[in-house]
mmCIF file of C-alpha atoms in Angstrom:
data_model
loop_
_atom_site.group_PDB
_atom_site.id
_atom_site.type_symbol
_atom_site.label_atom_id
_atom_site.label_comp_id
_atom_site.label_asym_id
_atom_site.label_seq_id
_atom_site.Cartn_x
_atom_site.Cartn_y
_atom_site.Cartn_z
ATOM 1 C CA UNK S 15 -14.539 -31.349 1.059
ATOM 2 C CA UNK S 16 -12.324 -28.527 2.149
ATOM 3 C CA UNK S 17 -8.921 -29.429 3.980
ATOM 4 C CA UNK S 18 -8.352 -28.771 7.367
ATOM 5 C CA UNK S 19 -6.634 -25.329 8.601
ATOM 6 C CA UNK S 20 -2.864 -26.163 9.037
ATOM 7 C CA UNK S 21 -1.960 -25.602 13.058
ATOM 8 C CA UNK S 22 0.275 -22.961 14.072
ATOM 9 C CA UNK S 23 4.223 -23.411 14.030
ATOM 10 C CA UNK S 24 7.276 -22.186 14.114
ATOM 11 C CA UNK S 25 7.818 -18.997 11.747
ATOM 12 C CA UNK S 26 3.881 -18.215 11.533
ATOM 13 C CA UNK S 27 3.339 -14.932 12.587
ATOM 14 C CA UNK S 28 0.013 -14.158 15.125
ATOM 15 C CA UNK S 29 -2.166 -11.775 16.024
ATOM 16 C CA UNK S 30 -2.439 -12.033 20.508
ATOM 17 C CA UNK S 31 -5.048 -9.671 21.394
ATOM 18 C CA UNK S 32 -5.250 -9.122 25.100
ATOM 19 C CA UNK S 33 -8.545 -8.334 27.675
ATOM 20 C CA UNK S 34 -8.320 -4.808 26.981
ATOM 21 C CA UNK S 35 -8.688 -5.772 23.093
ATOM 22 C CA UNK S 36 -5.000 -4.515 22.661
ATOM 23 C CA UNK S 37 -3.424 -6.182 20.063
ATOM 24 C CA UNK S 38 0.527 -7.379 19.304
ATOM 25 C CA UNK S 39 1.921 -9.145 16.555
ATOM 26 C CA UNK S 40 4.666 -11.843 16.646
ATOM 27 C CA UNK S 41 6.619 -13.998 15.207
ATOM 28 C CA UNK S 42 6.769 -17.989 16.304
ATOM 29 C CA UNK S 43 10.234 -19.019 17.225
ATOM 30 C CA UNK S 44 12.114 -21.731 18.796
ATOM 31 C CA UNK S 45 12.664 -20.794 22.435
ATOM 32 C CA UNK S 46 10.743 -17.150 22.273
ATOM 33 C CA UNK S 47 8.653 -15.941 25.053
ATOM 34 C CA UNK S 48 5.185 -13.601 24.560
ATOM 35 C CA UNK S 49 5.077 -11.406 27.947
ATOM 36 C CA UNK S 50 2.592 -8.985 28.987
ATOM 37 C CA UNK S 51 2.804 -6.668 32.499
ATOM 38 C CA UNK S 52 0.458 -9.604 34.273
ATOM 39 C CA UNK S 53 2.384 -12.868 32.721
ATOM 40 C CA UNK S 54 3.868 -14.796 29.717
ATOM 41 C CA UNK S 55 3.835 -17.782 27.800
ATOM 42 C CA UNK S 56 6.179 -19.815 25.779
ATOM 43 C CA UNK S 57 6.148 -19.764 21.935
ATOM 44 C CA UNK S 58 6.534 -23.407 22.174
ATOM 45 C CA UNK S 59 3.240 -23.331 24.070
ATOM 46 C CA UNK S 60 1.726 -21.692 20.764
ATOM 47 C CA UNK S 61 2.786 -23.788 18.291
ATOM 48 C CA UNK S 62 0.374 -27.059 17.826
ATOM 49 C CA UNK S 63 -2.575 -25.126 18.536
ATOM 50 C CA UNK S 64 -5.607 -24.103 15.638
ATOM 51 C CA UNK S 65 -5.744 -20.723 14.450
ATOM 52 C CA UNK S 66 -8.281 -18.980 16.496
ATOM 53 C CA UNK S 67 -7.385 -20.250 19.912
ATOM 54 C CA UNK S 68 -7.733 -18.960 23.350
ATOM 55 C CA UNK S 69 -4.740 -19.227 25.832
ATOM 56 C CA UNK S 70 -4.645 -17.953 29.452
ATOM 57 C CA UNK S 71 -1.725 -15.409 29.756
ATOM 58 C CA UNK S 72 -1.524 -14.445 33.848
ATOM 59 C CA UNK S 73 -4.896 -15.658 34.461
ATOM 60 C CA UNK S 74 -6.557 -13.819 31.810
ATOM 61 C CA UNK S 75 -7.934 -14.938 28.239
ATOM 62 C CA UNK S 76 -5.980 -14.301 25.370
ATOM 63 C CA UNK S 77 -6.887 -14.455 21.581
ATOM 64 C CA UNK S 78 -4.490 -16.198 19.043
ATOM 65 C CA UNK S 79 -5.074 -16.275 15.471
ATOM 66 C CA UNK S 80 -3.390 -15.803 12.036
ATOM 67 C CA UNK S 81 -3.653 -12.144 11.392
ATOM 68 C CA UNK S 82 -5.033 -10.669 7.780
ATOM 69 C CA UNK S 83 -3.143 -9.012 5.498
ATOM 70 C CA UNK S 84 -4.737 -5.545 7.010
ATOM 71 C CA UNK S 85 -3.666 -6.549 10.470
ATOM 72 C CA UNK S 86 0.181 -7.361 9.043
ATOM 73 C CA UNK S 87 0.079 -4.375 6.401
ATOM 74 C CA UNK S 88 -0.922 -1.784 9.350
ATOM 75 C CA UNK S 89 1.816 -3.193 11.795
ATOM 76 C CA UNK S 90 4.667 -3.284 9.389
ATOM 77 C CA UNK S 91 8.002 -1.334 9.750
ATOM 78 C CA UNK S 92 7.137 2.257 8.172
ATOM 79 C CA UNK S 93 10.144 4.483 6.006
ATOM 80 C CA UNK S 94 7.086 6.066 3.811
ATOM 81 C CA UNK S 95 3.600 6.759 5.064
ATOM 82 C CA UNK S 96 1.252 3.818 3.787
ATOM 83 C CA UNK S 97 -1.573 4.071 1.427
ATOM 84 C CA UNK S 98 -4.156 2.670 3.809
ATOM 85 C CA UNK S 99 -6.294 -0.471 3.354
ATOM 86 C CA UNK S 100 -9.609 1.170 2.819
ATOM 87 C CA UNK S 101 -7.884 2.937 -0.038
ATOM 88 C CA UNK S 102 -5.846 -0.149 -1.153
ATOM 89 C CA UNK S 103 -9.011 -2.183 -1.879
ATOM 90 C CA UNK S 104 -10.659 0.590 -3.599
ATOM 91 C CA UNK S 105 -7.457 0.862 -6.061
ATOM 92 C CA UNK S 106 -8.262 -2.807 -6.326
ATOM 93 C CA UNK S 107 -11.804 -2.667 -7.261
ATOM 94 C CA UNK S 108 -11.441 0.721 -9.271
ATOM 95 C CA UNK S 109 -8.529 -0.581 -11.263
ATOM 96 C CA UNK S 110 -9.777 -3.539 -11.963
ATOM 97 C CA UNK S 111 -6.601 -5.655 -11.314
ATOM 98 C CA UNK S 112 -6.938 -9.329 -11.583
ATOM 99 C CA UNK S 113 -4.839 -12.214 -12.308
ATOM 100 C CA UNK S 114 -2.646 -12.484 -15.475
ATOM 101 C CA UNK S 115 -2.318 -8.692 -15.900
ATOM 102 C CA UNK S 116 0.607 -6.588 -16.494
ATOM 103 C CA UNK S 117 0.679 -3.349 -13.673
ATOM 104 C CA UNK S 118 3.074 -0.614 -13.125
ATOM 105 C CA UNK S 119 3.070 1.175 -9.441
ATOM 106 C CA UNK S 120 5.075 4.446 -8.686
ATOM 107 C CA UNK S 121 6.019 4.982 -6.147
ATOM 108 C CA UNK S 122 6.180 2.069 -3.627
ATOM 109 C CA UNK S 123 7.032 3.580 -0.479
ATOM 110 C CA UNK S 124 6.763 0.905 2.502
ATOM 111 C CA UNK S 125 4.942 -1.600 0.022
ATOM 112 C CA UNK S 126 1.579 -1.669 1.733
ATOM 113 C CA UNK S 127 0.035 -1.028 -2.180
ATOM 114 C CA UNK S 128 2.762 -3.749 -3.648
ATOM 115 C CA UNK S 129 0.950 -6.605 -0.945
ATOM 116 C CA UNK S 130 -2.553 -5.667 -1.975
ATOM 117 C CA UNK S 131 -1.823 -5.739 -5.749
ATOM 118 C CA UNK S 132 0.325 -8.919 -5.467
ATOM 119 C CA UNK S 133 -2.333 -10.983 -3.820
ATOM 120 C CA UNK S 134 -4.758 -9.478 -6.942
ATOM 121 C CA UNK S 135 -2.211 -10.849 -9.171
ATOM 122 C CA UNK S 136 -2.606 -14.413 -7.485
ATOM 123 C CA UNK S 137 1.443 -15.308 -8.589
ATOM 124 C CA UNK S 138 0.470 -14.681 -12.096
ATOM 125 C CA UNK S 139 1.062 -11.782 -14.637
ATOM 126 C CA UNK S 140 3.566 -8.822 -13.597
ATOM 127 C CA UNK S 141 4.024 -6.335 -11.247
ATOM 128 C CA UNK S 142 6.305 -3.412 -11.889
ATOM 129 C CA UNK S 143 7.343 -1.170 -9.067
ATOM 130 C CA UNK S 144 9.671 1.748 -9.080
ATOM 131 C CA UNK S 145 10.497 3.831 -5.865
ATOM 132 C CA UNK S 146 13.397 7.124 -6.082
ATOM 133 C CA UNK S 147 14.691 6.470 -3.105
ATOM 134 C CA UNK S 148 16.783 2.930 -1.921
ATOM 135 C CA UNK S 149 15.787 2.967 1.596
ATOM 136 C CA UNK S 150 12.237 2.726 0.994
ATOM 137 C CA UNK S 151 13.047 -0.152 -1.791
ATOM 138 C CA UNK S 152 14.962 -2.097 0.753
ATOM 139 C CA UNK S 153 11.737 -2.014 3.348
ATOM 140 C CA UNK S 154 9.241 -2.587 0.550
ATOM 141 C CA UNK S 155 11.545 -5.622 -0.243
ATOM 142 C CA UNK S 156 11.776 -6.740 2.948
ATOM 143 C CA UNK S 157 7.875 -6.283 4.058
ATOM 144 C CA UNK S 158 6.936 -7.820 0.988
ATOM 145 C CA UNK S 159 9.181 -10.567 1.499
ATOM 146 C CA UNK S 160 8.402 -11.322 4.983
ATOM 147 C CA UNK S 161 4.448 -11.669 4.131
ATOM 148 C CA UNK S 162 4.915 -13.816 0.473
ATOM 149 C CA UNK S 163 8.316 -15.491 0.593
ATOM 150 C CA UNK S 164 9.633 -15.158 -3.170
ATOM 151 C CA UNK S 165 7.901 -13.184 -5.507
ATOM 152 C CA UNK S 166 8.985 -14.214 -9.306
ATOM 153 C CA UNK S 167 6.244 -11.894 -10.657
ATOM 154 C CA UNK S 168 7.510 -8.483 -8.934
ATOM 155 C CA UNK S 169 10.213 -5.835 -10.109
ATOM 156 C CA UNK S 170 11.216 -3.151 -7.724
ATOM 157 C CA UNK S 171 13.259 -1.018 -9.910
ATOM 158 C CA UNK S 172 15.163 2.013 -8.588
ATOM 159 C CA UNK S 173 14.810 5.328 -10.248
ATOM 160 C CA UNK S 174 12.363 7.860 -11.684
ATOM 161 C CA UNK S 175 9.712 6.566 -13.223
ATOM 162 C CA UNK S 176 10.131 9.327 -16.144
ATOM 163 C CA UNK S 177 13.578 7.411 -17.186
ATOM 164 C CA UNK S 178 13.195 3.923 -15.989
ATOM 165 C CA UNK S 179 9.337 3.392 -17.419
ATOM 166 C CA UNK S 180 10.323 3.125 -21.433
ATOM 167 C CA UNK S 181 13.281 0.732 -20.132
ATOM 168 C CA UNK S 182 11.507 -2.168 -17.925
ATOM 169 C CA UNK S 183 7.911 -1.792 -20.141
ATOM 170 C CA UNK S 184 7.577 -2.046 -23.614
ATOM 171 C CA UNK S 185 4.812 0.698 -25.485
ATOM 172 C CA UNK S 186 1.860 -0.243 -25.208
ATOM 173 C CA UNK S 187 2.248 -3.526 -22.754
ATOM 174 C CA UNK S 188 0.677 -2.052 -19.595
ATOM 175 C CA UNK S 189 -2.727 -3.016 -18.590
ATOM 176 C CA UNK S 190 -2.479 -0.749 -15.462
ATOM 177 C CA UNK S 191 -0.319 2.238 -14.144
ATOM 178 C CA UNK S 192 -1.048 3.841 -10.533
ATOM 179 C CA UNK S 193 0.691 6.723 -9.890
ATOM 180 C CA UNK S 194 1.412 7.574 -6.317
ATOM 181 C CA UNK S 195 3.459 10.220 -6.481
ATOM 182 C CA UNK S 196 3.966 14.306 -5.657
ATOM 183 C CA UNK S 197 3.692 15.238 -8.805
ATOM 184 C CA UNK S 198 1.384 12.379 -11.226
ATOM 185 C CA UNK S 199 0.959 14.759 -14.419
ATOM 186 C CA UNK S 200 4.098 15.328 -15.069
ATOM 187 C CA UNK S 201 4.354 11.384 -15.647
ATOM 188 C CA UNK S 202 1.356 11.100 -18.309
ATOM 189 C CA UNK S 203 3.138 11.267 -22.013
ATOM 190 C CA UNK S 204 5.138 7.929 -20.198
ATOM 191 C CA UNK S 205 2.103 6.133 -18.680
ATOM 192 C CA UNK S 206 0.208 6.665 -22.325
ATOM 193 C CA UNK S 207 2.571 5.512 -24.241
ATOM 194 C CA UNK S 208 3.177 2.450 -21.955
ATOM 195 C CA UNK S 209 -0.721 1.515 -21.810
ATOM 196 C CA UNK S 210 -2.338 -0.929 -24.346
ATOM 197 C CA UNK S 211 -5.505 0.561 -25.746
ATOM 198 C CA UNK S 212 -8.526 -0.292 -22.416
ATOM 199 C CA UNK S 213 -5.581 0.186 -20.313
ATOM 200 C CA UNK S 214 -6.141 2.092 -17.479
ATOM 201 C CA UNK S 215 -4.090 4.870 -15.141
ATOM 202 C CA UNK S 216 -4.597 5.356 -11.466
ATOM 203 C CA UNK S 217 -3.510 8.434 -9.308
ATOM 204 C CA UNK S 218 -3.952 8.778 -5.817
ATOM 205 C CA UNK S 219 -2.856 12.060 -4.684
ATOM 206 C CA UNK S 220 -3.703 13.906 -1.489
ATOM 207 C CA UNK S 221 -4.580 17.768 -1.722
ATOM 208 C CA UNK S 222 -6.851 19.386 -3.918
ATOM 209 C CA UNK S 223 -5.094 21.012 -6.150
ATOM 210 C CA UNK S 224 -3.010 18.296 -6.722
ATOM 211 C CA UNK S 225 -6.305 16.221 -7.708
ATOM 212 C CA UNK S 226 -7.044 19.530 -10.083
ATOM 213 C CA UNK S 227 -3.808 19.687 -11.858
ATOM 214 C CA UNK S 228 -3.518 16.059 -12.392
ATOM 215 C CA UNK S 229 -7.434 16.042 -14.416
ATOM 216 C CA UNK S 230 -6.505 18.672 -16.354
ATOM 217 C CA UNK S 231 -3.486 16.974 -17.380
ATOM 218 C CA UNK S 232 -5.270 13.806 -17.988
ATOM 219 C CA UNK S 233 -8.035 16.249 -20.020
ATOM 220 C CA UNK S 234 -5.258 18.099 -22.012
ATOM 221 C CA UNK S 235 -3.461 14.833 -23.471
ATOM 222 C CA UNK S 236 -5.823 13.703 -25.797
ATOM 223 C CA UNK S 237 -5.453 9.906 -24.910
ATOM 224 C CA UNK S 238 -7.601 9.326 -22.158
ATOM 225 C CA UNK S 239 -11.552 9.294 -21.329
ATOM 226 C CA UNK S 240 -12.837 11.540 -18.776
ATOM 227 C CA UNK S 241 -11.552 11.332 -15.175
ATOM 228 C CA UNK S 242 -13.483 10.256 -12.903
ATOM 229 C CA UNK S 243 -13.015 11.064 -9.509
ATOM 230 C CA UNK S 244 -13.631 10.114 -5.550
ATOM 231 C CA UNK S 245 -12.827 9.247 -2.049
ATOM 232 C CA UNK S 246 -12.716 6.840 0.288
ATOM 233 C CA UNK S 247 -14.394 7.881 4.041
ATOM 234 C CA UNK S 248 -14.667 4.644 6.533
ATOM 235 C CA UNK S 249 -17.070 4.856 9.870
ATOM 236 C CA UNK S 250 -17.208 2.551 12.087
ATOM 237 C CA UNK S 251 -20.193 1.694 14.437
ATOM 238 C CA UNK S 252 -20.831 1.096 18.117
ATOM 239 C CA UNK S 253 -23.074 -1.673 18.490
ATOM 240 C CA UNK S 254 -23.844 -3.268 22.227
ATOM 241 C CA UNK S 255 -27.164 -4.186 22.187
ATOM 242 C CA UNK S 256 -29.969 -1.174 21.956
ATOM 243 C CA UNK S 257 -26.528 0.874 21.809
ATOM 244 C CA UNK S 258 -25.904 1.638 18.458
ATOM 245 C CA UNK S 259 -24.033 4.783 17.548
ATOM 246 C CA UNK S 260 -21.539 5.876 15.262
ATOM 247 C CA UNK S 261 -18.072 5.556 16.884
ATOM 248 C CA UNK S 262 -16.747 9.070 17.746
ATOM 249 C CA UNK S 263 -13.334 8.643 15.535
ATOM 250 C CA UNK S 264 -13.087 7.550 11.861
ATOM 251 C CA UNK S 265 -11.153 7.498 8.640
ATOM 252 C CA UNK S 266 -11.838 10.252 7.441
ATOM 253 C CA UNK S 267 -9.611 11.530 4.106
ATOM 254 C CA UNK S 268 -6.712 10.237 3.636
ATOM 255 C CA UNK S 269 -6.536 10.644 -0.451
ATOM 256 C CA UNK S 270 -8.275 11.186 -3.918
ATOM 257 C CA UNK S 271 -8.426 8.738 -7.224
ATOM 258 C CA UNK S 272 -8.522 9.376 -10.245
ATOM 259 C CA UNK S 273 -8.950 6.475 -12.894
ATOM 260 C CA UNK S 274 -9.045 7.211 -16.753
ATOM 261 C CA UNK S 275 -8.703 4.432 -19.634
ATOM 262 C CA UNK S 276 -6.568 4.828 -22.382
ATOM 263 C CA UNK S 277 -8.149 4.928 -25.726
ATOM 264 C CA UNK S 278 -6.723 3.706 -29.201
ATOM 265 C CA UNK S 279 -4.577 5.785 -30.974
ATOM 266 C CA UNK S 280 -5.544 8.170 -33.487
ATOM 267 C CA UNK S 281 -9.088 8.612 -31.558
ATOM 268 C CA UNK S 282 -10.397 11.992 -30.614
ATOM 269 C CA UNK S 283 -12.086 11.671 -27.516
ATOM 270 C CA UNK S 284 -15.802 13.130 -27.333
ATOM 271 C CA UNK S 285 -15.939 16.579 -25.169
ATOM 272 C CA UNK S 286 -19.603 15.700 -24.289
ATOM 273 C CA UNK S 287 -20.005 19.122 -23.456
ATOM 274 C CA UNK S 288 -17.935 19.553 -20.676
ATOM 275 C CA UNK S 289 -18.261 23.230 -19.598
ATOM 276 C CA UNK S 290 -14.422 24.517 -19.470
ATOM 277 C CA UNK S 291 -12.728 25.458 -16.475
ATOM 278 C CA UNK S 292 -9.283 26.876 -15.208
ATOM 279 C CA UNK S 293 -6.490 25.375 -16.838
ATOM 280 C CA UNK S 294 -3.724 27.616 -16.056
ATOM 281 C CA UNK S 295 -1.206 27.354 -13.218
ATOM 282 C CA UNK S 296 1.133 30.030 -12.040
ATOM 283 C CA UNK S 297 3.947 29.913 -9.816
ATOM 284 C CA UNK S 298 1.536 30.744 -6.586
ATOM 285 C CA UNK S 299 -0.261 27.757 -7.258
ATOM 286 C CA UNK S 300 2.695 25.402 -7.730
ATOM 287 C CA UNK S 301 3.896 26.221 -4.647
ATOM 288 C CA UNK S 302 0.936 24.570 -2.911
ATOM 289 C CA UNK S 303 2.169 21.101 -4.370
ATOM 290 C CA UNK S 304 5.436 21.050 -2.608
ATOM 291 C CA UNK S 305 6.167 18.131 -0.069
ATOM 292 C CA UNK S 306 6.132 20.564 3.108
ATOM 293 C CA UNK S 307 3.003 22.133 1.797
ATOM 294 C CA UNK S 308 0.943 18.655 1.331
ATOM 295 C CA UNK S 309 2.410 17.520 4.757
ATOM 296 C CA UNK S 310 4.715 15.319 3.621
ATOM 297 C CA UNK S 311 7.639 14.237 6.155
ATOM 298 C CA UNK S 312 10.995 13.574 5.517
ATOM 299 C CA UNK S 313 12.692 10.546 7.805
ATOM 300 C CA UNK S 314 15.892 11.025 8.772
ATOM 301 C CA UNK S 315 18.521 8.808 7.402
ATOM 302 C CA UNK S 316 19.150 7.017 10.792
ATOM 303 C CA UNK S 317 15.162 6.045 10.970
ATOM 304 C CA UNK S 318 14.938 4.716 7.476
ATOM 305 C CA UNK S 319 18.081 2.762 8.595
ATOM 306 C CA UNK S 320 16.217 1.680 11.513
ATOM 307 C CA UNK S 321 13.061 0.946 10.140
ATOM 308 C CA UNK S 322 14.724 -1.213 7.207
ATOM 309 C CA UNK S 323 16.654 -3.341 9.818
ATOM 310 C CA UNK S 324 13.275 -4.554 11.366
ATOM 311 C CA UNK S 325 11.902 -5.044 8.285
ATOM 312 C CA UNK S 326 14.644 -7.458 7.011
ATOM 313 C CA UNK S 327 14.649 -9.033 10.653
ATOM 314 C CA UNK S 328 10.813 -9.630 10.243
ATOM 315 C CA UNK S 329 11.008 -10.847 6.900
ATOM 316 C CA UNK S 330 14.289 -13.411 8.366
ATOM 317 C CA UNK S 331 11.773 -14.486 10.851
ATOM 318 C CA UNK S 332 8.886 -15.440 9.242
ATOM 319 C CA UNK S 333 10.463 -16.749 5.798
ATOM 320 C CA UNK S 334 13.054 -18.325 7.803
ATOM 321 C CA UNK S 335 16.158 -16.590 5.310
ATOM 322 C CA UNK S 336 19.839 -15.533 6.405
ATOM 323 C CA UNK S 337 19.437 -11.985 5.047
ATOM 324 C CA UNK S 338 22.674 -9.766 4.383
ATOM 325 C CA UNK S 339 22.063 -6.612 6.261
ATOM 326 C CA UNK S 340 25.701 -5.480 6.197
ATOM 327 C CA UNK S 341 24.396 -2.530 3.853
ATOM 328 C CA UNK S 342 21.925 -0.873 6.036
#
């Protein structure tokens, strides 16, 4: 017999999504108002009601319901750009992660990848995180926060993952290490002496010939099987009745992955004929891997300020915590 689905109240945040299928996220609070351009409607109006309800808001029908961690991951305050869901689950899948196991992320950036890989983890095992930069810590922390509460199993640690690695994780005690970072081969001799033997490392990366440099470096270390490479592409459908069509936008690349498992020590992994290819790098191509060349933006100060206030005011809301913000 399953239990019933608790009703909504105060501190629950919901998904309204409007005739015109646009969709806003809130939080449920004592004497808050919803309003749209043709009404509005009490919070207090809200709360009592099942998940999945339909309210009139100025005459027209409105859907309320509990959003999913894709709808609260994609509508998050942003410092870093997000690794996206479609990508998320496939790190999931790819790498295996389940309860009980020990994982290492770098970097974290706004913590969309921290969510995904805590809700793996079920509250058990470990999860590791370092990020180089505090603001994006602080909204990690604070988006994190605001969808689990208290997480006893998660370490945000602040520094480069070169230095701080051998400190937090003991040789050989990693099951997993995903590497989202600029530069992921320059982080390899850490991440394999970290894993256990089966272990496995994960790099998403973005261009190319950041993908190219990061095999090779995976190929030249000895410790690892063969790469294996891929991407994730998501198109959606138009279906309305005999209408069915592909819809004119998708998701089309956002990144690569790369997984390799670690192998015991002292093992010479098989070539299996692999024809060789380029494995020098000269200055012209290292120039292709810098952050301006790859796209990468850098927030101002005063937005990462900005963006980690509504993060700790979101988290305050829907965990219901006096948070110190006197720092931001």
């Amino acid at each position: 017999m399953t239990s019933p689905t608790p009703l909504l109240s105060y501190g629950d945040a919901v998904q309204i999504t409007g005739p015109k299928r646009r969709i806003n996220t809130i939080v449920l609070g004592e004497g808050g108002q919803f309003s749209t351009q043709h009404g509005a409607i009490w919070h207090a109006d809200l709360v009592g009601l099942p998940d999945g309800s339909v309210v009139q808001i100025g005459g027209r029908d409105h859907l309320v319901i509990r959003p999913l961690l894709n709808d609260y991951i994609m509508s998050m305050p942003r410092g870093a750009a997000i690794i996206y869901p479609k990508d998320s689950a496939q790190i999931v899948a790819f790498g295996d992660i389940h309860p009980g196991l020990t994982v290492v992320e770098a970097g974290v950036g706004s913590g969309a990848l921290s969510l995904f890989l805590l809700r793996a983890l079920a509250g058990t095992g470990r999860l590791v995180s370092f990020e180089r930069r505090a603001e994006f810590r602080d909204i990690a922390e604070a988006n994190v926060r605001g969808y689990f509460g208290e997480t006893p199993n998660w370490e945000i640690r602040l520094g480069d993952l070169q230095e701080e690695l051998p400190l937090a994780v003991e040789p050989g005690a990693a099951d997993r290490i995903l590497l989202d970072m600029l530069a992921p081969w320059e982080c390899i001799e850490e991440a394999a002496r970290a894993l256990k033997p089966g272990g496995l490392i994960l790099c998403y990366v973005a261009t190319v010939p950041q993908l190219s440099r990061t095999v090779q470096a995976i190929r030249s270390h000895g410790s690892f099987t063969a790469p294996v490479s891929n991407e994730t592409l998501v198109r959606g459908w138009h279906v309305d009745g005999l209408a069915v069509r592909p819809d004119h936008r998708m998701v089309a690349h956002t990144g690569f992955l790369m997984t390799a498992r670690r192998v015991a020590d002292g093992v010479t992994v098989p070539d299996f004929k692999r024809r060789a290819g380029k494995t020098e790098f000269d200055d012209e191509d290292i120039e292709v891997w810098t952050p301006g060349a790859v796209g990468d933006r850098n927030p101002s100060d005063k937005r990462l300020r900005r963006v980690a206030r509504d993060a700790q005011q979101q988290a305050q809301d829907l965990q219901g915590t006096k948070l110190d913000t006197n720092d931001l």
